[in-house]
Short mmCIF file of C-alpha atoms and ligand atoms in Angstrom, two decimals:
data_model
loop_
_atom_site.label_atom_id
_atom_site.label_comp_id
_atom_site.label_asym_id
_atom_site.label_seq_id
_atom_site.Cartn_x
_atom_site.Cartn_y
_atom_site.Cartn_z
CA UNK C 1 38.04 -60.96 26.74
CA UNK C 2 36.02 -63.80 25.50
CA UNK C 3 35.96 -66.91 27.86
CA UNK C 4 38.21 -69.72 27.44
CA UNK C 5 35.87 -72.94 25.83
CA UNK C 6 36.53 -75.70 27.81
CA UNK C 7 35.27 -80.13 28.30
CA UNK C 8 36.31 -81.17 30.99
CA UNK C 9 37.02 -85.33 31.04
CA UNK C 10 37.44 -87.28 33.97
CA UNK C 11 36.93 -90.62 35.79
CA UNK C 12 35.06 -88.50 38.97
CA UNK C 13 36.84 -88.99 41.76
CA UNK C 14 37.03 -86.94 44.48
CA UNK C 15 39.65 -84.54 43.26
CA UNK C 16 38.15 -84.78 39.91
CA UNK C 17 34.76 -83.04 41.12
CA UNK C 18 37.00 -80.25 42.67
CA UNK C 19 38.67 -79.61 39.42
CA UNK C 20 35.01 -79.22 38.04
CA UNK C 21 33.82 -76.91 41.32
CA UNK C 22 36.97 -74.77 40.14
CA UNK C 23 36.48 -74.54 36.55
CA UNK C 24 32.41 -74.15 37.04
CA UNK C 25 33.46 -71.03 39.69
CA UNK C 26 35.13 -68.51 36.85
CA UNK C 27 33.55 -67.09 33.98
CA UNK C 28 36.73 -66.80 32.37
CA UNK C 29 36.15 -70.71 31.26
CA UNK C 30 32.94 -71.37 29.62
CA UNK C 31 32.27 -75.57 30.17
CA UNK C 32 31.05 -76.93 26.84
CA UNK C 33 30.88 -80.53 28.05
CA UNK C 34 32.10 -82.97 30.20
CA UNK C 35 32.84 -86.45 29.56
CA UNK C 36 33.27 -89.44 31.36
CA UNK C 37 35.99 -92.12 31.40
CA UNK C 38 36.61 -94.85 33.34
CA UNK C 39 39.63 -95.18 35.60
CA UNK C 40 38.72 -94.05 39.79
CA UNK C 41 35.67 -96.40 38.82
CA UNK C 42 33.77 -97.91 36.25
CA UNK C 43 32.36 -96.38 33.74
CA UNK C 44 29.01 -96.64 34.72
CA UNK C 45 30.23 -94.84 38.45
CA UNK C 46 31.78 -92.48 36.78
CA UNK C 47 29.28 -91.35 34.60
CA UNK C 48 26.97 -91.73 37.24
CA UNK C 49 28.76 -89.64 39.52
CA UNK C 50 29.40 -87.14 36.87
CA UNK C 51 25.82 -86.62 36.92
CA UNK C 52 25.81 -86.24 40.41
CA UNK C 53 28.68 -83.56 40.40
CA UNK C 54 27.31 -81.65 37.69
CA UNK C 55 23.96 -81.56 39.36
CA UNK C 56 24.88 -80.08 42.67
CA UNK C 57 27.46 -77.69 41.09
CA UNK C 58 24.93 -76.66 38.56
CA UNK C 59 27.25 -77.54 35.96
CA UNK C 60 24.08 -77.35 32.80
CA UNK C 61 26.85 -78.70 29.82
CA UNK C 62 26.19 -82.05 28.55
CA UNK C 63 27.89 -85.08 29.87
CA UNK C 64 29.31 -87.69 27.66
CA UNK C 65 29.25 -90.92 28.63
CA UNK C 66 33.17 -92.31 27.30
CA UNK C 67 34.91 -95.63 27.58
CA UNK C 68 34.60 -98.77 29.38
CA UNK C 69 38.21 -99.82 28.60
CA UNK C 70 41.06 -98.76 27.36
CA UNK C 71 42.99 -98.91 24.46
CA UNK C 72 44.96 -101.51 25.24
CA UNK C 73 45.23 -103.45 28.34
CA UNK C 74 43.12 -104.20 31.07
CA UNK C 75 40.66 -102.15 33.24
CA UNK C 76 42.10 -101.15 36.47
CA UNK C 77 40.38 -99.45 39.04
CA UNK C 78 40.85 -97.47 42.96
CA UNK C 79 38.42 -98.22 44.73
CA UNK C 80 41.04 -98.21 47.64
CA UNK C 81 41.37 -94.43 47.39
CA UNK C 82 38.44 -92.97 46.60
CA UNK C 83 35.26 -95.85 47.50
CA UNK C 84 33.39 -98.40 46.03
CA UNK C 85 31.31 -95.56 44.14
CA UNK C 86 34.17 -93.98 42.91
CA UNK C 87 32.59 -90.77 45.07
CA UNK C 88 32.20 -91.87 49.04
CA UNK C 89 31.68 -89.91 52.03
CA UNK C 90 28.46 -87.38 51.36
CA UNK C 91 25.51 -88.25 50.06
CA UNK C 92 25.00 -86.26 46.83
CA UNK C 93 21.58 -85.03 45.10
CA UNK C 94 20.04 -87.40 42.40
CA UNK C 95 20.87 -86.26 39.49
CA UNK C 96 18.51 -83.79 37.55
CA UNK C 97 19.47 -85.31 33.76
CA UNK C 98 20.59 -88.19 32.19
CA UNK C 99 23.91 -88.35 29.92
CA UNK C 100 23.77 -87.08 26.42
CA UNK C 101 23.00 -89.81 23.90
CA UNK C 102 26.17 -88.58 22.31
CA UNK C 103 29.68 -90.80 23.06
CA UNK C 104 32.13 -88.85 25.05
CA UNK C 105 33.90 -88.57 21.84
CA UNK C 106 31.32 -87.59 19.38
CA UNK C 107 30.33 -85.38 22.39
CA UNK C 108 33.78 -83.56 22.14
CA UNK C 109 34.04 -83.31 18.12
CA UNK C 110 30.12 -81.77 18.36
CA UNK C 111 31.62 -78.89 20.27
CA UNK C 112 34.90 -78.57 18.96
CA UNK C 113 33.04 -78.11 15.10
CA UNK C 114 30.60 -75.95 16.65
CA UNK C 115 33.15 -73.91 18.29
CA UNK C 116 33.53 -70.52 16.99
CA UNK C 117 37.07 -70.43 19.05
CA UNK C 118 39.97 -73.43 19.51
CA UNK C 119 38.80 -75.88 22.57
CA UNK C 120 41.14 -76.39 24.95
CA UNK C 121 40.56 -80.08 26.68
CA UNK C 122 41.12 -80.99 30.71
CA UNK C 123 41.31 -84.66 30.86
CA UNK C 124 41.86 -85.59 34.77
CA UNK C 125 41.06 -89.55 34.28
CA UNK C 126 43.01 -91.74 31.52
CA UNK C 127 43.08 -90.44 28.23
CA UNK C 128 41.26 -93.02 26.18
CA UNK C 129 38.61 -90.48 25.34
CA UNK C 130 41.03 -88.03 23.52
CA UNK C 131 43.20 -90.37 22.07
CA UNK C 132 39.93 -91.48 20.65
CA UNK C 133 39.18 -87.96 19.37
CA UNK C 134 42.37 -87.61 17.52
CA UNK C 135 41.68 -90.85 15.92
CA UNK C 136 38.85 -90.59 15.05
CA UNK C 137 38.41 -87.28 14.06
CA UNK C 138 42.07 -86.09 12.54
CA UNK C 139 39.72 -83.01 10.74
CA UNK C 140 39.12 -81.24 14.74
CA UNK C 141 42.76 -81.49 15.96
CA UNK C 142 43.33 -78.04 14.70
CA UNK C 143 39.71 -77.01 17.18
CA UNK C 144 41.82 -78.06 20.12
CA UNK C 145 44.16 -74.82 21.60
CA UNK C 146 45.55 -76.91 24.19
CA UNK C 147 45.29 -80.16 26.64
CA UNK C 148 45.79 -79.59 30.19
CA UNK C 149 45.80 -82.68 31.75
CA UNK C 150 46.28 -84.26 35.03
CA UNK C 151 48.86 -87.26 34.59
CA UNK C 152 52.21 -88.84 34.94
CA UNK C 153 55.21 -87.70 37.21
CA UNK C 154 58.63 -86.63 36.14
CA UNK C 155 60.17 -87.83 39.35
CA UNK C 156 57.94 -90.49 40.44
CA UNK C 157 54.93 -92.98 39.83
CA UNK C 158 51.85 -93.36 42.27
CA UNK C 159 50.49 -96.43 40.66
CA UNK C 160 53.62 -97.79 40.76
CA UNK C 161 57.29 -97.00 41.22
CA UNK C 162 57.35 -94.84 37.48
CA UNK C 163 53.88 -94.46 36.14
CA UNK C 164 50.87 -92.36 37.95
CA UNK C 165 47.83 -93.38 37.66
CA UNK C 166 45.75 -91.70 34.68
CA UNK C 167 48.46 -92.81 32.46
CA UNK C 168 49.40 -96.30 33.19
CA UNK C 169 45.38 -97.41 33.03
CA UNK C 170 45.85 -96.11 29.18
CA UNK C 171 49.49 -95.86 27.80
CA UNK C 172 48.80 -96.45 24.23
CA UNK C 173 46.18 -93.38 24.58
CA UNK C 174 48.61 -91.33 26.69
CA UNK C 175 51.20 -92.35 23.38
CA UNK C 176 49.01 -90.84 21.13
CA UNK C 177 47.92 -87.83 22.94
CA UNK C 178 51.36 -87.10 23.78
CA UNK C 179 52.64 -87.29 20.03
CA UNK C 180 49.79 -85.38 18.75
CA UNK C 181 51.54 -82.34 18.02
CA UNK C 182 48.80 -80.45 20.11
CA UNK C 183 50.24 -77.98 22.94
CA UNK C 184 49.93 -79.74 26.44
CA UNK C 185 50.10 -78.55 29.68
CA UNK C 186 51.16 -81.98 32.30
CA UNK C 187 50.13 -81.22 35.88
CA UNK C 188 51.85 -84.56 36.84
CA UNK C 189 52.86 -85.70 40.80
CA UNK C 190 55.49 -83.24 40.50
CA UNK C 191 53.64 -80.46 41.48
CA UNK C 192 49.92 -82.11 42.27
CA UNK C 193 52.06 -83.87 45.34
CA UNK C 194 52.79 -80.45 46.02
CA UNK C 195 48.97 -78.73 46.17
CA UNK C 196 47.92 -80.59 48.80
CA UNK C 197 45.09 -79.27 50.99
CA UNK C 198 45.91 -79.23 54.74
CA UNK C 199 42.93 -80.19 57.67
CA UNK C 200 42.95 -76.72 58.62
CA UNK C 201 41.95 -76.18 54.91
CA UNK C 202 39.45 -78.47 54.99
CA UNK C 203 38.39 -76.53 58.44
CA UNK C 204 38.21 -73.39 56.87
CA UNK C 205 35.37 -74.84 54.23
CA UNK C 206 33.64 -76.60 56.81
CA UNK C 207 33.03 -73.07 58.48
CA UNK C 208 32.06 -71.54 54.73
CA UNK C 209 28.17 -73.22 55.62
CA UNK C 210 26.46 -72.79 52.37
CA UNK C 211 25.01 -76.29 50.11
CA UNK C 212 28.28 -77.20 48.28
CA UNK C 213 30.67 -76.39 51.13
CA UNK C 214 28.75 -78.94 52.83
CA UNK C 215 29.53 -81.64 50.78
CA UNK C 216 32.94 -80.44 49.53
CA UNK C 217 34.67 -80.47 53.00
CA UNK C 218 33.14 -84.22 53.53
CA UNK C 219 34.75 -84.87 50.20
CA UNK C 220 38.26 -83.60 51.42
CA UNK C 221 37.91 -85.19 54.48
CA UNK C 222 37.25 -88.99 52.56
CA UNK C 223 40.61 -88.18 50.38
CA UNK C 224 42.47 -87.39 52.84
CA UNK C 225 41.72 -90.61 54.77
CA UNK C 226 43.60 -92.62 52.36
CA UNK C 227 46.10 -90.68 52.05
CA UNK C 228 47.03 -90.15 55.86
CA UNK C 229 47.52 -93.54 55.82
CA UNK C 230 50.47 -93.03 53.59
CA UNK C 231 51.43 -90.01 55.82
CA UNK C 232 50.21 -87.10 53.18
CA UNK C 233 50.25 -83.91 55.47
CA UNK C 234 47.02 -83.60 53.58
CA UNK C 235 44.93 -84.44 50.71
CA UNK C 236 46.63 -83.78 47.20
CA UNK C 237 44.49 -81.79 45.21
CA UNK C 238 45.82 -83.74 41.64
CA UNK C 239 43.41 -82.46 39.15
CA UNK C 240 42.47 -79.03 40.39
CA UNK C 241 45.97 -78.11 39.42
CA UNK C 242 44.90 -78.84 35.64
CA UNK C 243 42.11 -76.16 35.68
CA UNK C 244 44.12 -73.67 38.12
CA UNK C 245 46.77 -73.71 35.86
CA UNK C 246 44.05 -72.01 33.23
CA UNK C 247 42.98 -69.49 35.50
CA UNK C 248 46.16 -68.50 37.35
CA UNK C 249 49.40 -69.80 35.67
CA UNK C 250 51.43 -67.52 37.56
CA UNK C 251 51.19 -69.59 40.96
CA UNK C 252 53.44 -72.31 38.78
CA UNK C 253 56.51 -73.25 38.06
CA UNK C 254 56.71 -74.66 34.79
CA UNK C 255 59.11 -76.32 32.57
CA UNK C 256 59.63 -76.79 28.44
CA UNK C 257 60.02 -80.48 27.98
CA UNK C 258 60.18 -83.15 26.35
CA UNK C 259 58.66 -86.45 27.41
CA UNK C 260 57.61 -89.39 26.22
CA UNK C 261 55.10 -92.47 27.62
CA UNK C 262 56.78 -96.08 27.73
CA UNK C 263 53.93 -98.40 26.90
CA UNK C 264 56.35 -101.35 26.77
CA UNK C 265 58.78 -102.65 29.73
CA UNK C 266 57.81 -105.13 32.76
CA UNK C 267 58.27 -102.31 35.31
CA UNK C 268 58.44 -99.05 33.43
CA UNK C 269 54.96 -99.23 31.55
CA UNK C 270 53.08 -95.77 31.91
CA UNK C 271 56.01 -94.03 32.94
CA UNK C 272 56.28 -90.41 31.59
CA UNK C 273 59.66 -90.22 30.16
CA UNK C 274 61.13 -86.64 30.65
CA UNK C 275 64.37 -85.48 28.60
CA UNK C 276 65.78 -82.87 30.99
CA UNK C 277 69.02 -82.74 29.10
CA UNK C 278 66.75 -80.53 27.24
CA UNK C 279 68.06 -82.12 24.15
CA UNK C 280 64.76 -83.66 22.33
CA UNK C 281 62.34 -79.83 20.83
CA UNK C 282 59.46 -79.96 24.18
CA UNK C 283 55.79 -81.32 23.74
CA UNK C 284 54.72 -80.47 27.04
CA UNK C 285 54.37 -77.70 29.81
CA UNK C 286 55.56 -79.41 32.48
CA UNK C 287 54.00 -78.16 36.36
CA UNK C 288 57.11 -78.67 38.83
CA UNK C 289 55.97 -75.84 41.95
CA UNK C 290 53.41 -74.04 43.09
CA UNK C 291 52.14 -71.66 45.10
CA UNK C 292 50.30 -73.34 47.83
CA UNK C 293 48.08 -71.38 49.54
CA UNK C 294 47.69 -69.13 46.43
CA UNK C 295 46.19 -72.30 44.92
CA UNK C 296 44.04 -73.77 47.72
CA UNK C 297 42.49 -69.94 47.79
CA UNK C 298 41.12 -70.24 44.54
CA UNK C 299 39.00 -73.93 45.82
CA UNK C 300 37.87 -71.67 49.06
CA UNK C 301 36.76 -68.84 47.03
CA UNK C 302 35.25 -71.39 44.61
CA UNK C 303 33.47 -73.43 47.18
CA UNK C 304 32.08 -69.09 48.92
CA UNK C 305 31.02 -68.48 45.43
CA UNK C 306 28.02 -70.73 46.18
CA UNK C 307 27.15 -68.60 49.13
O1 RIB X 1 47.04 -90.22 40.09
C1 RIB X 1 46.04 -89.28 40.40
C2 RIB X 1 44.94 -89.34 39.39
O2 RIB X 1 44.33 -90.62 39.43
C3 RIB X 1 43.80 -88.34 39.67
O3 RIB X 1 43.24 -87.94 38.45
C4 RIB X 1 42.80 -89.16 40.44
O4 RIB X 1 41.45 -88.70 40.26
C5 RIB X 1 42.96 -90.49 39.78
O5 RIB X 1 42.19 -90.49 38.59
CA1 CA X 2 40.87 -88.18 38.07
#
């Protein structure tokens, strides 16, 4: 079986580096690049920190530095949940390259034409960057198999009452990536508020002892503090669930559906707009359930593999 092709695009972010730990730990993905947008932190942190990540995971792919803003709107950040770097709690190696001199977007369309086989994308951040692909570059859509990407919540907002995060920072993006016709897989709060990664998870990697456990459990430990305060049972692991979903679907429940992002309204903007009537054709693999511990085994056996 060849390997899946894979960029993975984020705004890094604690759980945003353990999506990357997971997808770096199985051969069955093959990381082509990774690009940077801002959202956790600015795009300068992000990138940054991108560095970082892909330095101590020995992630060797490219990184494409992506956009400042978004489409429309203003810049929003959280520092409150994950630090004033965008990455707080361990100190991380320097990192051992600097970002391609390619845009995270000319970044993507390089390796989607040189891609003997369909790309599939895993944006975890907003999704200026590939809304800005499809824009731009029309020609590649047919290069991209599928986006799995972290974002929205049939049920619920984060951000606010009806939009999560990664999609209120960039509606108009989230609009277009949503319409584009291309198959997408939405690990939204349904089931990321489900995957959540309990202190005597965290425990368990503390004990693992090698160089990346190290700095992975102090990374846990950081999100979780935030979210305690809000009386998580643990941390949610939010953008893992984008990459597990490539490597083990069958942990999920998943739904046909079809949804659509309200980039207008005083308190709805961002909101992912599910039709669970089932009466509009789907556009999306939604992610309602998982399997728990299935899922938080493949981040321990991730985090070993560097044993
Ligand atoms: O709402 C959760 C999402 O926002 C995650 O991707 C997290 O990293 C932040 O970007
Ligand atoms: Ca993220």
């Amino acid at each position: 079986m060849h390997p899946i092709p894979i960029v993975l695009d984020g705004d890094p972010g604690h759980d945003d580096a353990m999506a990357w730990l997971l997808a770096k730990s199985r051969s069955m993905l093959e990381i082509l690049a990774v690009t940077t947008v801002a959202g956790n932190q600015t795009i300068e942190k992000t990138t940054y920190n991108a560095l970082r990540i892909c330095t101590l995971l020995g992630i060797s792919a490219p990184v494409g530095k992506g956009a400042a803003r978004p489409l429309a709107g203003v810049r929003m950040n959280a520092p409150s949940v994950h630090g004033e770097s965008g990455l707080d709690g361990p100190t991380l190696p320097e990192p051992d390259r600097e970002a391609s001199p390619l845009s995270a977007c000319e970044l993507m369309a390089k390796v989607l034409r040189e891609s003997p086989r369909p790309v599939t994308i895993v944006p975890t951040g907003p999704l200026t960057n590939v809304a800005t692909l499809l824009l731009s570059h029309p020609e590649l859509k047919e290069k991209i198999a599928r986006i799995s990407l972290m974002g929205g919540g049939i049920a619920r907002g984060n951000w606010t009452p009806a939009a999560e995060f990664n999609i209120l920072v960039d509606p108009e993006a989230a609009k277009i990536v949503f319409s584009s016709g291309v198959p997408i897989t939405m690990a939204g709060l349904d089931v990321t508020e489900q995957a959540l990664i309990l202190p005597e998870d965290v425990e368990k990697i503390r004990r693992i002892e090698n160089p990346v456990a190290n700095i992975v459990w102090q990374w846990l430990d950081f999100f979780y503090g935030f979210h305690k305060k809000l009386g998580y049972a643990g941390a949610p692991m939010h953008d893992p669930c984008a990459v597990a979903w490539l490597i083990a679907p069958e942990i999920f429940e998943a739904k046909e559906l079809y949804v659509e992002i309200e980039t207008q309204g005083r308190y709805c903007r961002g909101m992912t707009a599910a039709d669970l009537r089932g009466g509009a054709a789907p556009n999306v693999t939604a992610l309602l359930g998982l399997d728990r511990e299935k899922f938080v085994e493949l981040l321990r056996e991730a985090v070993e593999a560097y044993g």
